CSV table of C-alpha atoms in Angstrom, one decimal:
chain,number,residue,atom,x,y,z
M,1,MET,CA,13.8,47.8,149.2
M,2,LYS,CA,10.7,48.3,147.3
M,3,LYS,CA,10.7,51.4,145.4
M,4,PRO,CA,6.6,53.2,145.8
M,5,ASP,CA,5.0,53.5,142.7
M,6,SER,CA,5.8,57.1,142.2
M,7,LEU,CA,9.3,58.0,143.7
M,8,LEU,CA,10.4,61.6,143.4
M,9,ILE,CA,14.1,61.9,143.9
M,10,THR,CA,14.7,65.5,144.4
M,11,ASP,CA,18.2,65.9,144.8
M,12,GLU,CA,21.4,63.9,145.2
M,13,ALA,CA,20.7,63.3,149.3
M,14,MET,CA,17.4,62.2,148.6
M,15,LEU,CA,19.7,59.9,145.4
M,16,LEU,CA,21.8,58.6,148.7
M,17,LEU,CA,18.9,58.0,151.1
M,18,THR,CA,16.8,55.9,148.9
M,19,PHE,CA,20.0,54.0,146.6
M,20,GLY,CA,22.3,53.8,149.8
M,21,ASP,CA,22.7,50.5,149.0
M,22,CYS,CA,23.9,51.4,145.0
M,23,LYS,CA,25.6,52.8,142.8
M,24,ILE,CA,24.5,55.9,141.9
M,25,PHE,CA,26.0,57.4,138.7
M,26,ILE,CA,25.0,61.1,137.9
M,27,ASN,CA,24.6,63.8,135.0
M,28,THR,CA,24.7,66.7,135.5
M,29,GLU,CA,27.8,68.8,132.9
M,30,GLU,CA,25.9,70.5,130.6
M,31,ASN,CA,22.7,71.2,132.5
M,32,HIS,CA,21.0,67.5,132.1
M,33,TYR,CA,21.3,66.9,136.6
M,34,LYS,CA,20.2,63.1,135.8
M,35,PHE,CA,21.0,59.5,137.3
M,36,TRP,CA,21.0,55.9,137.3
M,37,THR,CA,21.3,53.3,139.6
M,38,TYR,CA,20.8,49.6,139.9
M,39,ARG,CA,20.4,46.6,141.7
M,40,VAL,CA,21.5,43.1,141.2
M,41,GLY,CA,19.2,40.0,143.2
M,42,LEU,CA,20.3,36.7,144.0
M,43,ASP,CA,17.6,35.6,141.5
M,44,GLY,CA,19.6,36.5,138.0
M,45,LYS,CA,17.5,40.3,138.1
M,46,ALA,CA,18.6,42.8,137.6
M,47,THR,CA,16.6,46.5,138.4
M,48,PHE,CA,18.0,49.4,136.3
M,49,TYR,CA,16.3,52.9,138.0
M,50,TRP,CA,17.2,56.7,136.2
M,51,GLY,CA,15.8,60.0,135.6
M,52,ARG,CA,16.2,63.6,136.3
M,53,ILE,CA,16.5,65.0,139.1
M,54,GLY,CA,13.7,66.9,140.4
M,55,LYS,CA,11.2,64.3,138.2
M,56,VAL,CA,9.6,60.5,138.5
M,57,VAL,CA,11.8,57.7,138.3
M,58,GLN,CA,11.4,55.6,135.7
M,59,GLU,CA,12.6,51.8,137.1
M,60,LEU,CA,13.5,48.4,134.6
M,61,GLU,CA,13.6,45.1,135.5
M,62,LYS,CA,15.6,42.3,133.5
M,63,ASP,CA,16.0,38.7,134.2
M,64,PHE,CA,19.7,37.6,133.1
M,65,GLY,CA,19.3,34.2,134.9
M,66,SER,CA,22.2,34.4,137.0
M,67,LYS,CA,23.7,36.9,139.3
M,68,TRP,CA,27.2,36.2,137.8
M,69,ARG,CA,25.4,37.5,134.7
M,70,ALA,CA,23.4,40.4,135.8
M,71,VAL,CA,26.4,41.3,137.9
M,72,ASN,CA,28.2,42.0,134.2
M,73,GLU,CA,26.0,43.5,132.3
M,74,ALA,CA,25.2,46.1,135.1
M,75,GLU,CA,29.0,46.7,135.6
M,76,ASP,CA,28.9,47.1,131.0
M,77,LYS,CA,26.5,49.9,131.6
M,78,ALA,CA,27.8,51.9,134.0
M,79,ARG,CA,30.8,51.8,132.3
M,80,GLU,CA,28.6,53.4,128.9
M,81,LYS,CA,27.5,55.5,131.3
M,82,LEU,CA,30.9,57.1,133.1
M,83,ASN,CA,32.2,57.4,128.9
M,84,LYS,CA,28.3,59.4,128.6
M,85,GLY,CA,29.6,61.5,131.4
M,86,TYR,CA,28.6,61.1,134.2
M,87,ARG,CA,30.2,60.3,137.3
M,88,LEU,CA,30.0,58.2,140.8
M,89,LEU,CA,28.0,59.8,143.3
M,90,ASP,CA,30.1,59.7,146.6
M,91,ALA,CA,28.5,59.2,149.8
């Protein structure tokens, strides 16, 4: 699924509708209300999405050369997010 140029995520339901095929991490501690998620392609590219809920989504694509390496890098980043107070958003 291709993200529109200026996607605005307004709430958790919108996150699930937009990125429901991904693990979505949110941080609502201390009024942050931020999210972070990713998608990994078969071509070894990972696309990371993040931002504040209620603001325009930011996006970064990285080429890791293999799907295995992309998944490992994304999972490492996901662990970092969990250590920073993010939690996995349940569907």
